[in-house]
Coordinates of C-alpha atoms and ligand atoms in Angstrom, one line a residue:
Chain A
M21 CA -36.5 -28.1 4.8
I22 CA -34.4 -29.7 2.1
E23 CA -35.4 -31.9 -0.8
L24 CA -32.9 -33.8 -3.0
R25 CA -34.5 -35.1 -6.2
H26 CA -32.7 -37.8 -8.3
I27 CA -29.3 -36.3 -7.6
T28 CA -26.5 -37.8 -9.8
K29 CA -22.9 -36.5 -10.0
V30 CA -20.4 -37.8 -12.5
F31 CA -16.8 -36.8 -12.3
G32 CA -14.4 -36.8 -15.3
A33 CA -15.0 -37.9 -18.8
G34 CA -14.5 -40.9 -21.1
D35 CA -12.9 -44.0 -19.5
T36 CA -12.2 -42.3 -16.2
T37 CA -15.7 -41.3 -15.2
V38 CA -16.7 -41.8 -11.6
R39 CA -20.4 -41.8 -10.7
A40 CA -19.9 -40.4 -7.2
V41 CA -23.6 -40.0 -6.5
N42 CA -26.2 -42.1 -8.3
D43 CA -29.8 -41.1 -8.3
V44 CA -30.2 -40.2 -4.7
S45 CA -33.5 -38.6 -3.5
L46 CA -33.9 -37.5 0.1
N47 CA -36.0 -35.2 2.2
V48 CA -35.1 -33.6 5.5
R49 CA -37.8 -31.9 7.4
P50 CA -37.4 -28.9 9.7
G51 CA -36.2 -30.0 13.1
E52 CA -35.1 -33.3 11.7
I53 CA -31.6 -34.7 12.1
V54 CA -30.3 -37.1 9.5
V55 CA -27.0 -38.9 9.7
I56 CA -25.5 -40.2 6.4
M57 CA -23.2 -43.2 6.8
G58 CA -21.3 -45.2 4.3
P59 CA -17.8 -46.5 3.4
S60 CA -15.0 -44.2 2.3
G61 CA -15.5 -43.1 -1.3
S62 CA -19.2 -43.8 -1.3
G63 CA -20.1 -40.3 -2.2
K64 CA -21.2 -38.8 1.1
T65 CA -19.1 -35.6 0.8
T66 CA -20.1 -35.1 -2.8
L67 CA -23.8 -35.4 -1.8
V68 CA -23.5 -32.9 1.0
S69 CA -21.5 -30.5 -1.3
I70 CA -24.3 -30.6 -3.8
A71 CA -27.0 -30.2 -1.2
G72 CA -25.1 -27.2 0.2
G73 CA -24.8 -25.4 -3.1
L74 CA -21.1 -25.8 -3.2
M75 CA -21.2 -28.1 -6.3
K76 CA -23.5 -28.5 -9.2
P77 CA -25.1 -31.9 -9.7
T78 CA -24.8 -33.6 -13.1
D79 CA -28.5 -34.3 -12.8
G80 CA -31.4 -33.7 -10.4
T81 CA -32.6 -30.8 -8.3
V82 CA -31.9 -29.5 -4.8
T83 CA -34.6 -27.4 -3.1
V84 CA -33.7 -25.6 0.1
D85 CA -36.4 -23.6 1.9
G86 CA -38.6 -23.7 -1.2
Q87 CA -36.0 -22.5 -3.8
D88 CA -34.3 -24.7 -6.4
I89 CA -30.7 -23.9 -5.8
T90 CA -29.4 -25.9 -8.8
T91 CA -30.7 -23.3 -11.1
K92 CA -29.1 -20.4 -9.3
S93 CA -26.0 -18.7 -10.6
E94 CA -22.6 -18.5 -9.0
R95 CA -23.4 -14.9 -8.1
Q96 CA -26.6 -15.8 -6.3
L97 CA -25.4 -18.9 -4.4
P98 CA -23.2 -17.2 -1.8
R99 CA -26.1 -15.2 -0.5
I100 CA -28.3 -18.3 -0.4
R101 CA -25.6 -20.2 1.5
L102 CA -25.1 -17.3 3.9
T103 CA -28.7 -16.8 4.8
T104 CA -30.2 -20.4 4.6
M105 CA -27.3 -22.7 5.4
G106 CA -24.7 -23.5 8.0
F107 CA -21.6 -25.6 7.5
I108 CA -19.5 -27.6 10.0
F109 CA -16.3 -29.2 8.8
Q110 CA -14.1 -32.0 10.0
S111 CA -11.1 -29.7 10.6
F112 CA -13.2 -27.0 12.2
N113 CA -11.8 -24.4 9.8
L114 CA -12.0 -21.4 12.1
L115 CA -10.2 -18.2 11.0
S116 CA -6.9 -18.4 12.9
N117 CA -6.4 -14.7 13.6
L118 CA -9.9 -14.1 14.9
S119 CA -11.1 -14.7 18.5
A120 CA -13.9 -17.2 19.2
D121 CA -16.7 -14.7 19.3
E122 CA -15.4 -12.9 16.2
N123 CA -15.3 -16.3 14.4
A124 CA -18.8 -17.2 15.3
A125 CA -20.0 -13.7 14.3
I126 CA -18.6 -13.9 10.8
P127 CA -21.8 -15.0 9.0
L128 CA -23.7 -12.1 10.6
L129 CA -21.0 -9.6 9.6
L130 CA -20.9 -11.0 6.1
A131 CA -24.6 -10.5 5.9
G132 CA -24.2 -6.8 6.8
Q133 CA -25.0 -6.7 10.5
G134 CA -23.3 -4.2 12.8
K135 CA -20.3 -5.5 14.8
T136 CA -21.7 -4.9 18.2
E137 CA -25.0 -6.6 17.5
A138 CA -23.2 -9.5 15.7
L139 CA -20.8 -10.1 18.5
Q140 CA -23.6 -10.0 21.1
K141 CA -25.5 -12.7 19.2
S142 CA -22.4 -14.8 18.7
R143 CA -21.6 -14.6 22.4
E144 CA -25.1 -15.8 23.2
F145 CA -24.6 -18.8 21.0
L146 CA -21.2 -19.5 22.5
T147 CA -22.6 -19.3 26.0
R148 CA -25.3 -21.7 25.0
L149 CA -22.6 -24.1 23.8
N150 CA -20.8 -23.7 27.2
L151 CA -18.0 -21.5 25.9
S152 CA -18.8 -18.3 27.9
H153 CA -15.3 -18.5 29.4
R154 CA -13.5 -18.7 26.1
L155 CA -15.1 -15.9 24.1
H156 CA -11.8 -14.1 23.4
A157 CA -9.6 -17.0 22.8
R158 CA -7.9 -17.6 19.5
P159 CA -8.5 -21.0 17.8
R160 CA -5.0 -22.2 18.6
Q161 CA -5.7 -21.7 22.3
L162 CA -8.8 -23.9 22.1
S163 CA -9.1 -27.6 22.3
G164 CA -10.6 -29.5 19.4
G165 CA -14.0 -29.9 21.1
E166 CA -14.0 -26.2 21.9
Q167 CA -13.1 -25.3 18.3
Q168 CA -15.9 -27.4 17.0
R169 CA -18.3 -25.8 19.3
V170 CA -17.2 -22.4 18.0
A171 CA -17.8 -23.8 14.5
I172 CA -21.3 -24.9 15.5
A173 CA -22.0 -21.4 16.8
R174 CA -20.8 -20.0 13.5
A175 CA -23.1 -22.5 11.6
L176 CA -26.1 -21.6 13.7
V177 CA -25.7 -17.9 14.3
N178 CA -27.4 -16.8 11.1
N179 CA -30.4 -18.8 11.9
P180 CA -30.1 -21.0 8.8
K181 CA -32.8 -23.5 7.7
V182 CA -30.3 -26.2 7.1
V183 CA -27.1 -27.3 8.7
F184 CA -24.5 -29.5 7.0
A185 CA -21.8 -31.2 8.9
D186 CA -19.2 -33.4 7.2
E187 CA -17.4 -35.8 9.6
P188 CA -17.7 -33.2 12.4
T189 CA -16.3 -35.6 15.0
A190 CA -13.5 -37.2 13.0
N191 CA -10.8 -35.0 14.6
L192 CA -12.2 -35.3 18.1
D193 CA -11.9 -37.8 20.9
R194 CA -14.9 -40.1 20.7
A195 CA -16.5 -39.0 24.0
I196 CA -16.0 -35.3 23.2
G197 CA -17.2 -35.8 19.7
H198 CA -20.4 -37.3 21.0
Q199 CA -21.0 -34.5 23.4
V200 CA -20.4 -31.9 20.7
M201 CA -22.9 -33.7 18.4
Q202 CA -25.5 -33.8 21.2
L203 CA -25.1 -30.1 21.6
L204 CA -25.5 -29.5 17.9
C205 CA -28.6 -31.6 17.7
S206 CA -30.3 -30.3 20.7
V207 CA -29.9 -26.7 19.5
G208 CA -30.7 -27.6 15.9
C209 CA -33.7 -29.7 16.9
E210 CA -35.0 -27.1 19.3
Q211 CA -34.7 -24.4 16.7
G212 CA -36.4 -26.4 13.9
K213 CA -33.3 -26.8 11.7
S214 CA -32.8 -29.5 9.2
V215 CA -29.5 -31.1 10.1
V216 CA -27.5 -33.3 7.9
I217 CA -24.5 -35.0 9.4
V218 CA -22.1 -37.2 7.5
S219 CA -20.2 -39.6 9.7
H220 CA -18.4 -42.9 10.1
D221 CA -19.0 -42.7 13.8
E222 CA -21.6 -45.4 14.8
R223 CA -22.3 -43.6 18.1
I224 CA -23.6 -40.6 16.4
K225 CA -26.6 -42.6 15.3
D226 CA -28.2 -41.9 18.7
V227 CA -28.5 -38.2 18.0
A228 CA -30.4 -38.7 14.7
H229 CA -34.0 -39.2 13.8
R230 CA -33.0 -41.1 10.7
V231 CA -29.8 -42.8 9.5
I232 CA -29.2 -43.2 5.8
Y233 CA -26.6 -45.6 4.3
I234 CA -25.1 -45.0 1.0
E235 CA -22.7 -47.2 -1.0
D236 CA -21.2 -46.6 -4.4
G237 CA -23.2 -43.4 -4.6
K238 CA -26.5 -45.1 -4.1
L239 CA -28.9 -44.8 -1.2
V240 CA -29.1 -48.4 0.0
R241 CA -30.8 -48.4 3.4
E242 CA -32.5 -46.2 5.9
E243 CA -33.2 -46.8 9.6
P244 CA -34.6 -44.7 12.4
G245 CA -32.2 -43.2 14.9
Q246 CA -32.6 -42.8 18.6
H247 CA -32.9 -39.1 18.7
N248 CA -35.4 -39.1 21.6
R249 CA -32.6 -40.1 23.9
V250 CA -30.9 -36.7 23.6
C251 CA -33.2 -34.4 21.8
T252 CA -36.6 -33.6 23.1
M253 CA -38.6 -31.8 20.5
K254 CA -40.2 -28.7 21.8
N255 CA -41.9 -27.0 19.0
H256 CA -42.1 -29.6 16.3
S257 CA -44.0 -32.7 15.7
F258 CA -43.3 -35.3 12.9
K259 CA -45.9 -36.8 10.9
Chain B
M26 CA -17.4 -4.5 8.1
P27 CA -16.2 -8.1 8.3
T28 CA -13.7 -7.4 5.6
L29 CA -11.9 -4.8 7.6
L30 CA -12.0 -6.9 10.7
I31 CA -10.5 -10.0 8.9
A32 CA -8.0 -7.9 7.0
I33 CA -6.7 -6.1 10.1
R34 CA -6.6 -9.3 12.2
N35 CA -4.7 -11.0 9.4
L36 CA -2.2 -8.2 9.1
F37 CA -1.4 -7.9 12.8
G38 CA -1.6 -11.7 13.2
E39 CA 1.4 -12.1 11.0
R40 CA 3.6 -9.4 12.5
G41 CA 6.9 -10.5 10.9
R42 CA 5.4 -10.4 7.4
F43 CA 3.7 -7.1 8.2
I44 CA 7.0 -5.6 9.3
I45 CA 8.7 -6.8 6.1
T46 CA 5.9 -5.3 3.9
V47 CA 5.9 -2.0 5.7
T48 CA 9.7 -1.8 5.6
G49 CA 9.6 -2.5 1.8
V50 CA 7.0 0.2 1.2
T51 CA 8.9 2.6 3.5
F52 CA 12.1 2.0 1.5
S53 CA 10.3 2.7 -1.8
V54 CA 8.5 5.8 -0.5
V55 CA 11.7 7.2 1.0
L56 CA 13.5 6.6 -2.2
I57 CA 10.9 8.5 -4.2
I58 CA 10.4 11.3 -1.7
V59 CA 14.1 11.9 -1.2
L60 CA 14.9 11.8 -4.9
Q61 CA 12.1 14.3 -5.6
A62 CA 13.2 16.5 -2.7
L63 CA 16.8 16.5 -3.9
Y64 CA 15.7 17.3 -7.4
Q65 CA 13.6 20.2 -6.1
G66 CA 16.3 21.2 -3.7
W67 CA 19.0 21.3 -6.4
T68 CA 16.7 23.1 -8.8
A69 CA 15.9 25.7 -6.2
K70 CA 19.6 26.0 -5.4
M71 CA 20.5 26.8 -9.0
G72 CA 18.1 29.8 -8.7
Q73 CA 18.7 30.9 -5.2
Y74 CA 21.4 33.4 -6.0
I75 CA 19.4 35.1 -8.7
E76 CA 16.3 35.0 -6.4
A77 CA 18.2 36.9 -3.7
Q78 CA 19.4 39.7 -6.0
D79 CA 17.3 42.8 -6.0
A80 CA 17.0 43.0 -9.8
D81 CA 13.9 42.7 -11.9
L82 CA 15.7 41.9 -15.2
W83 CA 18.9 40.2 -16.2
V84 CA 20.4 41.3 -19.5
A85 CA 22.6 38.7 -21.1
Q86 CA 24.4 38.0 -24.4
A87 CA 22.0 36.6 -27.0
G88 CA 22.3 32.8 -27.1
S89 CA 23.6 32.4 -23.6
R90 CA 21.6 30.3 -21.2
D91 CA 22.3 29.5 -17.5
M92 CA 25.2 30.9 -15.4
S93 CA 26.8 27.5 -14.8
H94 CA 27.2 26.4 -18.4
S95 CA 27.2 29.3 -20.8
I96 CA 29.3 32.4 -21.2
S97 CA 27.7 35.8 -21.6
L98 CA 29.6 38.9 -22.7
L99 CA 28.2 42.3 -23.3
P100 CA 29.9 45.7 -23.9
S101 CA 30.2 47.7 -20.8
S102 CA 29.1 50.7 -22.8
A103 CA 25.6 49.3 -23.0
K104 CA 25.2 50.4 -19.4
Q105 CA 24.7 54.0 -20.5
T106 CA 22.3 52.9 -23.3
I107 CA 20.1 51.1 -20.8
T108 CA 20.2 53.8 -18.2
D109 CA 18.9 56.2 -20.8
L110 CA 15.8 54.2 -21.4
S111 CA 12.7 55.2 -19.6
S112 CA 11.4 53.3 -16.6
V113 CA 14.9 52.0 -15.8
A114 CA 15.7 52.7 -12.2
S115 CA 19.2 51.2 -11.9
V116 CA 21.7 49.3 -14.0
T117 CA 24.5 47.3 -12.3
P118 CA 27.1 45.3 -14.4
F119 CA 27.8 41.9 -13.1
I120 CA 31.0 40.3 -14.4
G121 CA 32.2 36.9 -13.4
K122 CA 34.2 34.0 -14.6
R123 CA 34.3 30.3 -13.9
V124 CA 37.7 29.0 -12.8
G125 CA 38.8 25.5 -12.1
L126 CA 41.0 25.0 -9.0
E127 CA 42.8 22.0 -7.6
I128 CA 42.3 22.0 -3.8
K129 CA 43.8 19.2 -1.8
G130 CA 43.9 16.9 -4.8
K131 CA 40.3 17.6 -5.8
D132 CA 39.0 19.6 -8.7
R133 CA 36.7 22.4 -7.7
I134 CA 35.0 25.1 -9.7
I135 CA 34.3 28.6 -8.4
Y136 CA 32.5 31.4 -10.1
L137 CA 34.6 34.4 -9.4
V138 CA 32.6 37.6 -9.3
R139 CA 33.9 41.2 -9.5
Y140 CA 32.4 42.7 -6.4
D141 CA 32.3 46.4 -5.7
P142 CA 31.4 46.6 -2.0
T143 CA 29.6 49.8 -2.6
A144 CA 27.1 48.2 -5.0
T145 CA 23.7 47.1 -3.7
V146 CA 23.3 44.1 -6.0
G147 CA 25.7 41.5 -7.4
G148 CA 27.4 40.7 -4.1
P149 CA 27.3 37.9 -1.6
V150 CA 23.7 37.1 -0.6
K151 CA 24.4 37.0 3.2
L152 CA 27.7 37.3 5.1
I153 CA 27.9 34.7 7.7
E154 CA 31.4 35.2 9.1
G155 CA 34.1 37.8 8.6
R156 CA 33.7 41.0 6.7
A157 CA 32.5 42.1 3.3
N158 CA 34.6 45.2 2.5
L159 CA 37.0 43.6 0.0
S160 CA 40.4 45.0 -0.8
A161 CA 42.9 43.7 -3.3
G162 CA 44.2 40.2 -2.5
E163 CA 41.1 39.2 -0.6
V164 CA 38.2 36.9 -1.3
I165 CA 34.8 36.0 0.1
I166 CA 33.8 32.4 -0.4
D167 CA 30.6 30.5 0.1
R168 CA 30.0 28.6 3.3
V169 CA 29.3 25.3 1.4
F170 CA 32.5 25.7 -0.5
A171 CA 34.3 26.3 2.8
N172 CA 32.7 23.2 4.3
N173 CA 33.7 21.0 1.3
T174 CA 37.2 22.2 1.2
G175 CA 37.9 22.8 4.9
F176 CA 38.9 26.5 4.2
K177 CA 38.6 28.9 7.1
L178 CA 38.8 32.6 7.5
G179 CA 42.4 33.7 7.0
D180 CA 43.3 30.8 4.7
T181 CA 44.7 31.4 1.3
I182 CA 43.2 30.3 -2.1
T183 CA 45.5 30.2 -5.1
V184 CA 44.0 31.1 -8.5
G185 CA 46.5 30.8 -11.3
N186 CA 49.5 32.4 -9.8
E187 CA 47.7 34.8 -7.5
S188 CA 46.8 34.2 -3.9
F189 CA 43.7 35.5 -2.1
T190 CA 43.1 35.6 1.6
I191 CA 39.7 34.5 2.8
I192 CA 38.1 37.4 4.7
G193 CA 34.5 36.4 4.6
L194 CA 32.1 33.4 4.4
A195 CA 28.8 34.0 2.7
S196 CA 25.6 31.9 2.2
G197 CA 23.3 31.6 -0.7
G198 CA 25.9 31.3 -3.4
D199 CA 26.1 27.6 -3.8
L200 CA 25.2 26.1 -7.2
V201 CA 25.8 22.4 -6.2
A202 CA 28.6 21.9 -8.8
M203 CA 30.2 25.2 -8.1
S204 CA 29.9 28.3 -5.9
F205 CA 30.3 32.0 -6.1
A206 CA 33.4 33.7 -4.7
F207 CA 33.8 37.5 -4.7
I208 CA 37.0 39.5 -5.3
S209 CA 37.8 43.2 -5.5
P210 CA 37.2 45.1 -8.8
A211 CA 41.0 45.7 -9.1
D212 CA 41.8 42.0 -8.8
A213 CA 38.9 41.0 -11.1
D214 CA 39.9 43.4 -13.9
R215 CA 43.5 42.2 -13.9
L216 CA 42.5 38.5 -13.6
F217 CA 39.7 38.3 -16.1
Q218 CA 41.4 40.2 -18.9
L219 CA 38.1 41.3 -20.3
P220 CA 38.4 45.1 -20.7
N221 CA 35.2 47.0 -21.5
L222 CA 33.1 43.8 -21.1
T223 CA 30.6 42.6 -18.6
S224 CA 28.7 39.4 -18.3
Y225 CA 25.3 40.6 -17.3
F226 CA 23.4 43.8 -16.4
L227 CA 21.1 43.6 -13.4
I228 CA 18.2 46.0 -13.9
S229 CA 15.8 47.5 -11.5
V230 CA 12.7 49.0 -13.2
S231 CA 11.0 52.1 -11.8
P232 CA 8.1 51.4 -9.5
G233 CA 4.9 50.8 -11.5
A234 CA 6.7 50.2 -14.8
D235 CA 5.9 47.2 -16.9
R236 CA 8.8 44.8 -16.8
E237 CA 8.0 43.2 -20.1
Q238 CA 7.9 46.5 -21.9
V239 CA 11.3 47.6 -20.3
A240 CA 12.7 44.2 -21.3
Q241 CA 11.5 44.7 -24.9
A242 CA 13.1 48.1 -25.0
I243 CA 16.4 46.9 -23.7
T244 CA 16.5 44.0 -26.3
T245 CA 16.0 46.6 -29.0
A246 CA 18.4 49.1 -27.7
V247 CA 21.3 46.7 -27.0
P248 CA 22.3 44.7 -30.0
N249 CA 23.0 41.0 -29.6
S250 CA 21.3 40.9 -26.1
I251 CA 18.6 38.8 -24.5
V252 CA 16.6 40.0 -21.5
Y253 CA 15.3 37.7 -18.9
T254 CA 12.9 38.5 -16.1
K255 CA 14.1 37.4 -12.7
E256 CA 11.7 34.4 -12.8
E257 CA 12.7 33.4 -16.3
F258 CA 16.4 33.5 -15.3
I259 CA 15.7 31.4 -12.2
E260 CA 13.8 28.9 -14.4
I261 CA 16.6 28.8 -17.0
N262 CA 19.2 28.2 -14.3
G263 CA 17.2 25.3 -13.0
Q264 CA 16.8 23.8 -16.4
F265 CA 20.1 22.0 -16.4
I266 CA 19.1 20.0 -13.3
R267 CA 15.7 19.2 -14.9
E268 CA 17.3 18.0 -18.1
A269 CA 20.1 16.1 -16.5
F270 CA 18.3 14.5 -13.6
L271 CA 14.7 14.1 -14.6
P272 CA 15.3 11.0 -16.7
I273 CA 17.4 9.4 -13.9
I274 CA 14.9 10.3 -11.3
L275 CA 12.1 8.9 -13.5
V276 CA 14.0 5.6 -13.7
L277 CA 14.7 5.5 -10.0
V278 CA 11.1 6.4 -9.2
L279 CA 10.0 3.5 -11.4
I280 CA 12.4 1.2 -9.5
G281 CA 10.9 2.5 -6.3
V282 CA 7.4 1.8 -7.5
A283 CA 8.3 -1.6 -8.7
T284 CA 10.0 -2.4 -5.4
G285 CA 6.9 -1.3 -3.5
I286 CA 4.5 -3.3 -5.7
A287 CA 6.8 -6.4 -5.6
V288 CA 7.2 -6.3 -1.8
I289 CA 3.5 -5.8 -1.1
G290 CA 2.5 -8.1 -3.9
L291 CA 4.8 -10.9 -2.7
T292 CA 3.9 -10.8 0.9
I293 CA 0.2 -10.4 0.2
F294 CA 0.3 -13.3 -2.3
T295 CA 2.1 -15.7 0.0
S296 CA -0.3 -14.7 2.8
T297 CA -3.2 -15.4 0.5
I298 CA -1.8 -18.8 -0.5
E299 CA -1.2 -19.7 3.2
K300 CA -4.7 -18.6 4.0
A301 CA -6.3 -20.2 0.9
R302 CA -8.2 -22.6 3.1
E303 CA -9.6 -19.7 5.2
Y304 CA -10.7 -17.9 2.1
G305 CA -12.3 -21.1 0.9
V306 CA -14.2 -21.4 4.2
L307 CA -15.4 -17.9 3.9
K308 CA -16.6 -18.6 0.4
A309 CA -18.4 -21.7 1.5
I310 CA -20.1 -19.8 4.3
G311 CA -21.3 -17.3 1.8
A312 CA -18.7 -14.5 1.4
T313 CA -18.7 -13.1 -2.1
G314 CA -15.6 -12.8 -4.3
G315 CA -15.9 -9.0 -3.9
Q316 CA -15.7 -9.3 -0.1
L317 CA -12.7 -11.5 -0.2
N318 CA -10.9 -9.2 -2.7
R319 CA -11.7 -6.4 -0.3
V320 CA -10.0 -8.3 2.5
V321 CA -6.8 -8.5 0.4
A322 CA -7.1 -4.9 -0.8
I323 CA -7.5 -3.5 2.8
Q324 CA -4.4 -5.5 3.9
S325 CA -2.5 -4.1 1.0
L326 CA -3.7 -0.5 1.5
T327 CA -3.0 -0.6 5.2
S328 CA 0.5 -1.7 4.6
G329 CA 0.9 0.9 1.9
L330 CA -0.4 3.7 4.0
I331 CA 1.6 2.8 7.1
G332 CA 4.7 2.5 4.9
Y333 CA 3.9 5.8 3.4
A334 CA 3.5 7.5 6.8
I335 CA 6.8 6.1 8.1
G336 CA 8.4 6.9 4.8
V337 CA 7.5 10.6 5.1
I338 CA 8.9 10.7 8.7
V339 CA 12.1 8.9 7.6
S340 CA 12.5 11.3 4.7
F341 CA 12.2 14.3 6.9
L342 CA 14.7 12.9 9.3
L343 CA 17.1 12.1 6.5
G344 CA 16.7 15.6 5.2
I345 CA 17.7 17.1 8.5
I346 CA 20.4 14.6 9.6
V347 CA 22.1 13.9 6.3
G348 CA 21.9 17.5 5.2
R349 CA 24.0 18.4 8.2
F350 CA 26.9 16.2 7.2
V351 CA 26.6 16.2 3.4
P352 CA 26.3 19.8 2.1
E353 CA 25.2 18.6 -1.4
F354 CA 22.2 16.9 0.2
V355 CA 19.9 19.8 -0.3
V356 CA 16.3 18.7 0.0
R357 CA 13.2 20.7 -0.6
F358 CA 9.9 19.1 0.5
R359 CA 6.8 20.3 -1.2
L360 CA 3.2 19.5 -0.3
F361 CA 2.5 18.8 -3.9
D362 CA 5.2 16.1 -4.0
F363 CA 3.8 14.4 -0.8
A364 CA 0.4 14.5 -2.4
W365 CA 1.3 12.7 -5.6
I366 CA 3.6 10.2 -3.8
F367 CA 0.6 9.5 -1.5
A368 CA -1.5 8.8 -4.6
L369 CA 1.3 6.7 -6.0
A370 CA 1.5 4.6 -2.7
I371 CA -2.2 3.9 -3.0
V372 CA -1.9 2.9 -6.7
M373 CA 1.1 0.7 -5.7
A374 CA -0.9 -1.0 -2.9
L375 CA -4.0 -1.5 -5.1
S376 CA -1.9 -3.0 -8.0
A377 CA -0.2 -5.3 -5.6
A378 CA -3.6 -6.4 -4.4
L379 CA -4.6 -7.4 -7.9
I380 CA -1.9 -10.2 -7.9
P381 CA -3.8 -12.5 -5.5
T382 CA -7.3 -11.8 -6.7
R383 CA -7.0 -14.5 -9.4
R384 CA -5.9 -17.0 -6.8
I385 CA -8.9 -16.1 -4.7
A386 CA -11.2 -16.5 -7.6
S387 CA -9.8 -20.0 -8.3
I388 CA -10.5 -21.3 -4.8
N389 CA -13.2 -23.9 -4.9
P390 CA -15.4 -23.6 -1.8
A391 CA -16.3 -27.3 -2.1
D392 CA -12.6 -28.2 -1.3
V393 CA -13.1 -27.1 2.3
F394 CA -14.8 -30.4 3.0
K395 CA -11.5 -32.1 2.3
A396 CA -9.8 -32.7 5.6
Ligands
ATP404 N1 -13.4 -33.5 -7.6 C1 -13.4 -34.8 -7.9 N2 -13.0 -35.2 -9.1 C2 -13.0 -36.5 -9.4 N3 -13.5 -37.5 -8.6 C3 -13.9 -37.1 -7.4 C4 -13.9 -35.7 -7.0 N4 -14.4 -35.7 -5.7 C5 -14.7 -36.9 -5.3 N5 -14.4 -37.8 -6.3 C6 -14.7 -39.2 -6.3 O1 -16.0 -39.4 -6.0 C7 -16.2 -40.5 -5.1 C8 -16.9 -40.1 -3.9 O2 -16.1 -39.2 -3.1 P1 -16.6 -38.5 -1.8 O3 -15.5 -37.6 -1.4 O4 -17.9 -38.0 -2.0 O5 -16.6 -39.8 -0.8 P2 -16.9 -39.9 0.7 O6 -18.0 -40.8 0.9 O7 -17.0 -38.5 1.3 O8 -15.6 -40.6 1.3 P3 -14.9 -40.4 2.7 O9 -15.7 -41.1 3.7 O10 -13.5 -41.0 2.4 O11 -14.8 -38.9 2.9 C9 -14.8 -41.0 -4.9 O12 -14.5 -42.1 -5.7 C10 -13.9 -39.9 -5.2 O13 -12.6 -40.3 -5.7
MG405 MG1 -16.0 -37.4 2.7

């Protein structure tokens, strides 16, 4: 569950201020997949960074899993991100010297789990994402689609409440990108995560429950997605 | 521990850089260990002759210090005075003189000693080759001196306008800058021109006697004398090395430490900059600053410890191999030195790890969303 209340972000000062996000409010329920679309520079990344506790808003509050993260200190935020959030990036951002299963196990290890246990869990996730044959490969030995699936495993392995993905398909071939998003959404949906995906890719709309459009930092439009085509909800109902 | 996993994978994932780091640390550790071992070796060498003599006390002229740099002259008649004191078991005069020689175009110094083959102290420490029963016109030289000059048994050494035939090679008489050589009493008396004088008296005290008390008694009985215990005299003979080399060694050790810190620091810093994005990703995922600093510290420590281990091995090998070809390369390895150099290597590695911590602290995790 994630709630954004009147989020505003202003960069710079004086003549050069940029209002990157302008009074955006948004709720994402557990098991719900929201895609944020909008032109370049409209404030999508800024919004997701604030929602993910990586950036402080100028105004407004972010509540994740019941706690207001905008009031948390820099010392408290890493733990909150580690235990309640998962992140997926455009350029995959795997650790180049670690194997696929080690990469996906990182959040568990950072949280203090034993290596054997962590690797076992990570391998389960990778197997679910059809990577059982690539567990020990290094990122450079993997295709883009495979790397992004490892990144998805890494984002989900800690059983977070919320998953943020910024342009997760931008570096992927369209068909592959779509498959990878279907995987993310079916797993996310099935496990009752709130998933926020920023994308330019129109085809991703069909994995979402809702599509939100922002322009110049403002939420301008919202339309329902066609999630039911790919994601059958098992444990959740929406009111 | 995720920090250990990431650190080790990073280190071995960049093999070239790792080898450079370890080589740099090894160099620095070898420099420090070898210098320290040479220093200890030389200091020990200055005392080894005294150590080998079966004498509890050395009586010298007041004001004289070590054998290499000062002159000690005492009246031979003091022998009787000392012998008459209680608790003195034996008194042996030791008379010697430093002489400069030019051998094959090189200046050498030998410490000529009047050696009475019947005496039990004051002679060669150990005969390696030839014989020890000196007659007039014969000399016993040290093995190290023989190695340095190429002299062999049967060769002739010229001192002033006298010639001596080498009849024996001894060990244990090398003082780095000079070495002991032994000639017959008749030759010594003629050559030294110091009638009724001796340099030192070597004293054995009676079993169970208090050496300090005997020393005190001798000082009082023999005017213008100073009495050293064996240990004090060894200490004083090593002092020159300490005073002359300690400042140089200190400077070189500092250079070694600076080299070590610079090599680890630079490689770890460039690696951190190259991996800034990965550190940013870890931060975004939820790693704490402390965890990231630990990743860097472990990399640095691992390089430091492996470099130290190789450095110890290389130093030992150098000690064995170089020592065989260069007689002055006298090393003495002490556990204590390995211990403090180990601690130094850790300090070096940790200081180097401090360099990139500021860089890590400045990484903004939000930047990872930028493609
Ligand atoms: N750190 C910053 N300092 C100043 N201005 C910034 C900063 N980050 C973003 N901006 C500005 O905020 C606005 C929104 O940027 P943002 O990156 O959120 O856009 P975006 O919708 O993600 O664009 P894109 O689709 O190109 O990724 C832009 O005008 C950008 O220049
Ligand atoms: Mg963006």
